[in-house]
Amino acid sequence: MSTFRLWAPDAKTVSLVVADSAGDATHEMSAGRGGWWWVNVPSAKHGTDYAYVLDGRGDELPDPRSAWQPSGVHGRSRLVDHATFTWTDANWRGIALAGSVLYELHVGTFTPEGTFDAAIGKLDHLAELGIDAVELLPVNAFPGSHGWGYDGVGLCAVHEPYGGPDGLKRFVDAAHARGIGVVMDVVYNHLGPDGNYLAQFGPYFTDRYITPWGPAVNLDAPGSDEVRSFIVDSALSWLRDYHCDGLRLDAVHAFQDSRALHLLEEISEAVHRLGAQLRRPLFAVAESDLNDPRLVSAPEAGGYGLDGQWCDDAHHALWAALSGERQGYYVDFGSIATLAQALTKGFVHDGGYSTFRGRSHGRPMPPTTPAYRFVTFLQNHDQIGNRAVGDRSSVLLSDGLLRIGAALLLTSALTPMLFMGEEWGAHTPWQYFTDHTAPGLGDAVREGRRAEFAAHGWGPEDVPDPQDPATFERSRLDWSEPTRPGHAGLLDWHRRLIALRRRLPALTDPAWSSVGCTFDEDARWLVVRRGDVAIVANLAGERQAVPLDGVPFDAPAASAPGFTYMPGRVELDGESVVITRLLPPEPSAS
């Protein structure tokens, strides 16, 4: 027997349509407290298709809490009994954010097939690379067959073209078998327009606030108790039912929540309670551009208690220093001094003036906050895909600068994350692609994309059409690249750096006090001290000697041969980096 429950507070009648061997059967649901409706259906079980009809209108609607949409976001829902899947990860004890190296992965373009099962075939590659956890771009149900996933509408359902609920479970189970955790990217700040039926069920949205996507998700208006419960239940389902290890919360600065208990704190508390119940660490990391320490501060200190947040400042500082780009938000970055600040403090905008914003921005992160709470990157889906043609750093930077970027990222005190293919310098672009089926929506997205980049001098013919299947196809990884000259060497460099991060305790020390930087802006060199380890980077084009406070005795990694080290300095080629260990200082005479 299955009990169906639906929150539809404004409905006068609710009918449940259930498919069975004799055809469709309609069951009238009973009204309960708080706008909830329910009915027991003895014949319904795992695999049964169903839909709802409100007030006799005749249009079937999918279940807002559906875990399975086999016919897409407009079709009927299908019951899932999570107990029917046989897991083999009973001995998996989870993975902590601290000390981990993350890897952002888009299921649809990670392999030629674009499925969970095909991605399983590449997990050994990630294990050999040294990845601790993969971060999946959103896999909840979205319209069409392919897309980034950020216009999803089924917050609890798994995208069917990827493999549906069991496909995701097979992937997580296989990842755990290789010692790799799985982080799920979830989007609760908005829903896509195509297939979004939530407003027909209840006050899921409010016109109190207007967002770039229309009316805001209702987090503080009447009826918001159930909306918030819906979001928290969705978040927990990825961790409980699919055995994921963490969540990445998309663009939380877009949450409009005036309540005393902020939704972020509510999610954080629920995630940690579930972790205690399951006896394995679970974590939640937020994407935010507010530079607000409250996200990762403890609730008793007035914070939201999240485990981490994305640190765009560190990315911007690293990318601008390597690439020389200064347009848009990069106008506030580019100097080596700014890069040093990002590596030693996390936030660059910590209350000072932001030229890009035309105002002051952010506030300082308390120095007692562990540095691992900042997740940063040289590339990610936004920083590549939101460029006009989706060009990667591997086609914009020299091999030497790529290796410097990898070294500064993977030896930093922050939690590093790679974007799929970055480890071998993939040359395939990662472009913005969609598969909208709603009339006029594809045209609107196409024209909006072209208008956005026209302001930066791009002609409409230069901006890939998101709706063109070729845009999606171009974005698939080419798995023949890792064995080719150049690519293979860069892949080996990333493997060595990650192995070094695991081997040398100084490289995972989360204390900001363990990080120090010296640099010369004009000569374009930077030395990052991590305890007894020094990362010596020469960003200039010519060979030079870089002064070093200490006596190097070992160089466990170097991006290019021909370097020399001696007391007080390291000499190395242009656009190269040397990681060296230093002798402890002489004890002072008594």
XYZ file of N, CA and C in Angstrom, residues 12 86 114 220 262 364 484 584:
24
model
N -10.065 23.127 -3.741
C -11.342 22.702 -3.168
C -11.483 21.185 -3.238
N 19.808 -2.001 -4.155
C 20.786 -2.717 -3.330
C 22.096 -1.955 -3.309
N 26.929 10.675 -21.921
C 26.238 11.642 -21.079
C 25.311 11.029 -20.064
N 9.310 33.823 3.277
C 8.907 34.546 4.480
C 7.482 35.109 4.434
N 17.069 32.031 9.389
C 17.288 32.076 7.952
C 17.261 30.668 7.381
N 35.555 41.562 6.761
C 36.658 40.631 7.001
C 36.171 39.300 7.563
N 47.628 12.478 -25.199
C 48.390 13.200 -26.212
C 49.507 14.021 -25.560
N 64.456 23.785 8.994
C 63.961 24.571 10.132
C 64.998 25.603 10.532
